[in-house]
Amino acid sequence: MNTLIIDTTSAKQYCILLKEEEVDSVIEQGLQSVNLNLNIKTLLERNNLALSDISVFAVNVGTGSFTGIRIGIASIKGFLTALPKSRAIAINTLQVVAYTKQGDSVVLQDAGRNLFYCATYNRNIEIVAPHIIEEKEKIALLEKGGILYDLASDYTKQICQCVKDKIALNDFCDQLQPIYLRRPQAIEELNTQKLQELTKNDTTINQ
């Protein structure tokens, strides 16, 4: 069984091909949409495969970049539409990082604006679902052994093991649902601007 995995949730893009027990990958920094299809084509060609030879498509559905999450899910949905007999698997960033150690792992990821994504996993078992915490909570959790997602690290091994475990457990999904724990920054900034304008107007009226 051939499995194609993509992770476009951060500035590091993963395209990974699992061909039985063999692993081939293309990992690069930069814009997620620019070279994604080219990297997939490269993987398939150097393994003498066509897209129709892929039985399972796996994608990281978050947490991470809103744009990156959308790109990854949209790409996989396109493949699934073209190849309706193929199956889909959803992985997530925090669960992947939990595969870096044994036992229960509290995993954190920078969400911007002094906020952090947080969840607890024992590899493929979710103990505490992804949620948002603040800086002071992050510091306390790291002091207790929490793991912070590191963009400089290579998580290929952990991504592959997570996907393999989900295949073994028959943990396929019919719908790929993104993990959005925050609103996009542009919307937050717009709402902040509107609130400031309303506050200003109320102050003017009350003067």
Coordinates of C-alpha atoms in Angstrom, one line a residue:
M1 CA 0.0 0.0 0.0
N2 CA 1.3 3.4 -1.0
T3 CA 0.6 6.4 1.2
L4 CA 1.2 10.1 0.4
I5 CA 1.5 12.5 3.4
I6 CA 1.6 16.3 3.2
D7 CA 2.0 18.8 6.0
T8 CA 1.7 22.4 5.0
T9 CA 0.8 23.8 8.4
S10 CA 4.1 25.7 9.0
A11 CA 6.9 27.3 7.1
K12 CA 8.4 23.8 6.7
Q13 CA 6.6 21.8 4.1
Y14 CA 6.6 18.0 4.3
C15 CA 5.8 15.8 1.3
I16 CA 6.3 12.2 2.3
L17 CA 5.8 8.9 0.4
L18 CA 5.4 5.7 2.3
K19 CA 6.0 2.8 -0.1
E20 CA 5.5 -0.3 1.9
E21 CA 8.3 0.1 4.5
E22 CA 10.3 2.6 2.4
V23 CA 10.2 6.3 3.2
D24 CA 11.0 9.0 0.6
S25 CA 10.4 12.7 1.3
V26 CA 10.8 16.3 0.1
I27 CA 11.1 18.9 2.8
E28 CA 11.5 22.5 2.1
Q29 CA 11.1 26.0 3.6
G30 CA 9.0 28.7 2.1
L31 CA 5.5 29.3 0.7
Q32 CA 3.3 26.3 1.0
S33 CA 1.4 26.5 -2.3
V34 CA 4.3 27.3 -4.7
N35 CA 6.0 24.0 -5.0
L36 CA 3.6 21.6 -3.4
N37 CA 2.4 19.9 -6.6
L38 CA 5.9 19.9 -8.0
N39 CA 7.2 18.2 -4.9
I40 CA 4.5 15.6 -5.1
K41 CA 5.3 15.0 -8.7
T42 CA 9.0 14.6 -7.9
L43 CA 8.2 12.0 -5.2
L44 CA 6.0 10.0 -7.5
E45 CA 8.4 10.1 -10.5
R46 CA 11.5 9.0 -8.6
N47 CA 9.5 6.1 -7.1
N48 CA 8.0 5.1 -10.5
L49 CA 4.4 5.7 -9.3
A50 CA 1.4 7.6 -10.6
L51 CA -1.1 9.4 -8.4
S52 CA -3.5 6.5 -9.1
D53 CA -1.1 4.2 -7.3
I54 CA -1.7 6.0 -4.0
S55 CA -4.1 4.2 -1.7
V56 CA -4.0 6.5 1.3
F57 CA -3.7 10.3 1.5
A58 CA -2.8 11.8 4.8
V59 CA -2.8 15.4 5.7
N60 CA -2.0 17.6 8.7
V61 CA -5.2 19.4 9.6
G62 CA -3.7 21.7 12.2
T63 CA -2.8 23.3 14.4
G64 CA -0.7 25.9 12.6
S65 CA -1.0 28.4 9.8
F66 CA -4.6 29.0 8.7
T67 CA -3.5 29.4 5.1
G68 CA -1.3 26.3 5.2
I69 CA -4.0 24.2 6.7
R70 CA -6.4 25.2 4.0
I71 CA -3.9 24.5 1.3
G72 CA -3.2 21.0 2.6
I73 CA -6.8 20.0 3.1
A74 CA -7.9 21.4 -0.3
S75 CA -5.1 19.5 -2.1
I76 CA -6.0 16.2 -0.5
K77 CA -9.7 16.7 -1.1
G78 CA -8.9 17.2 -4.7
F79 CA -7.0 14.0 -4.9
L80 CA -9.8 12.1 -3.1
T81 CA -12.3 13.5 -5.6
A82 CA -10.2 12.3 -8.5
L83 CA -9.5 8.9 -6.8
P84 CA -12.7 8.0 -4.9
K85 CA -11.4 4.5 -3.9
S86 CA -8.5 6.0 -1.9
R87 CA -8.8 6.7 1.8
A88 CA -8.0 9.7 3.9
I89 CA -6.2 10.1 7.3
A90 CA -6.0 13.3 9.3
I91 CA -3.0 14.0 11.6
N92 CA -2.4 17.0 13.7
T93 CA 0.7 18.9 14.7
L94 CA 0.5 18.4 18.5
Q95 CA 0.0 14.7 18.2
V96 CA 2.9 14.3 15.8
V97 CA 5.2 16.1 18.3
A98 CA 4.0 13.8 21.1
Y99 CA 5.6 10.9 19.1
T100 CA 9.0 12.3 20.1
K101 CA 8.7 10.6 23.5
Q102 CA 7.0 7.7 25.3
G103 CA 4.1 8.1 27.7
D104 CA 1.9 11.1 28.3
S105 CA 3.1 14.3 26.6
V106 CA 2.0 17.8 27.0
V107 CA 2.7 19.5 23.7
L108 CA 2.7 23.2 22.9
Q109 CA 2.9 25.3 19.8
D110 CA 3.3 29.0 19.3
A111 CA -0.1 30.5 18.2
G112 CA 1.1 34.1 18.1
R113 CA 0.2 37.1 20.2
N114 CA 1.6 35.4 23.4
L115 CA -0.9 32.5 23.0
F116 CA -0.1 28.8 22.5
Y117 CA -1.8 25.7 21.3
C118 CA -1.7 23.0 23.8
A119 CA -2.8 19.3 24.1
T120 CA -1.9 16.1 25.8
Y121 CA -1.3 12.8 24.0
N122 CA 0.1 9.4 24.6
R123 CA 1.3 9.0 21.0
N124 CA -2.0 8.2 19.1
I125 CA -4.2 8.5 22.2
E126 CA -5.7 11.9 22.9
I127 CA -5.9 12.7 26.6
V128 CA -6.6 16.5 26.5
A129 CA -7.9 17.9 23.2
P130 CA -6.1 20.9 21.6
H131 CA -6.9 24.2 23.2
I132 CA -5.4 27.7 23.7
I133 CA -3.3 28.8 26.7
E134 CA -1.5 31.9 27.6
E135 CA 2.2 32.6 28.1
K136 CA 2.3 32.1 31.8
E137 CA 0.7 28.7 31.5
K138 CA 3.1 27.7 28.8
I139 CA 6.1 28.5 31.0
A140 CA 4.7 26.4 33.8
L141 CA 4.0 23.5 31.5
L142 CA 7.5 23.6 30.0
E143 CA 9.0 23.6 33.5
K144 CA 7.1 20.4 34.2
G145 CA 8.4 18.6 31.0
G146 CA 6.1 19.9 28.3
I147 CA 7.3 19.8 24.7
L148 CA 7.4 22.9 22.5
Y149 CA 7.0 22.4 18.7
D150 CA 10.3 23.3 17.1
L151 CA 10.3 24.5 13.5
A152 CA 14.0 23.7 13.2
S153 CA 13.4 20.0 14.0
D154 CA 12.6 17.3 11.4
Y155 CA 9.5 15.5 12.3
T156 CA 9.5 13.1 9.4
K157 CA 9.9 10.0 11.5
Q158 CA 7.1 11.0 13.9
I159 CA 4.7 11.9 11.1
C160 CA 5.3 8.5 9.4
Q161 CA 4.8 6.6 12.7
C162 CA 1.6 8.5 13.5
V163 CA 0.2 7.7 10.0
K164 CA 1.2 4.1 10.2
D165 CA -0.5 3.7 13.6
K166 CA -3.7 5.3 12.3
I167 CA -3.6 2.9 9.3
A168 CA -3.1 -0.1 11.6
L169 CA -6.1 1.1 13.7
N170 CA -8.2 1.7 10.6
D171 CA -8.5 5.3 11.7
F172 CA -9.6 6.7 8.4
C173 CA -11.9 9.7 8.0
D174 CA -14.7 10.6 5.7
Q175 CA -14.4 14.3 6.3
L176 CA -11.2 16.3 6.8
Q177 CA -12.0 18.9 9.4
P178 CA -9.4 21.7 10.1
I179 CA -8.3 22.4 13.6
Y180 CA -8.9 26.2 14.0
L181 CA -8.6 27.3 17.6
R182 CA -8.1 30.9 16.8
R183 CA -9.7 33.2 14.3
P184 CA -7.4 34.4 11.4
Q185 CA -5.2 37.3 12.4
A186 CA -6.8 39.6 9.8
I187 CA -10.3 39.0 11.3
E188 CA -9.0 39.6 14.9
E189 CA -7.4 42.9 13.8
L190 CA -10.6 44.0 12.1
N191 CA -12.7 43.2 15.1
T192 CA -10.2 45.0 17.3
Q193 CA -10.4 48.0 15.0
K194 CA -14.2 48.0 15.1
L195 CA -14.2 47.7 18.9
Q196 CA -11.8 50.7 19.1
E197 CA -14.1 52.7 16.8
L198 CA -17.2 51.8 18.8
T199 CA -15.4 52.8 22.0
K200 CA -14.3 56.1 20.5
N201 CA -17.9 56.8 19.3
D202 CA -19.4 56.0 22.7
T203 CA -16.9 58.4 24.3
T204 CA -17.7 61.1 21.9
I205 CA -21.5 60.7 22.4
N206 CA -21.1 60.8 26.2
Q207 CA -19.0 63.9 26.2

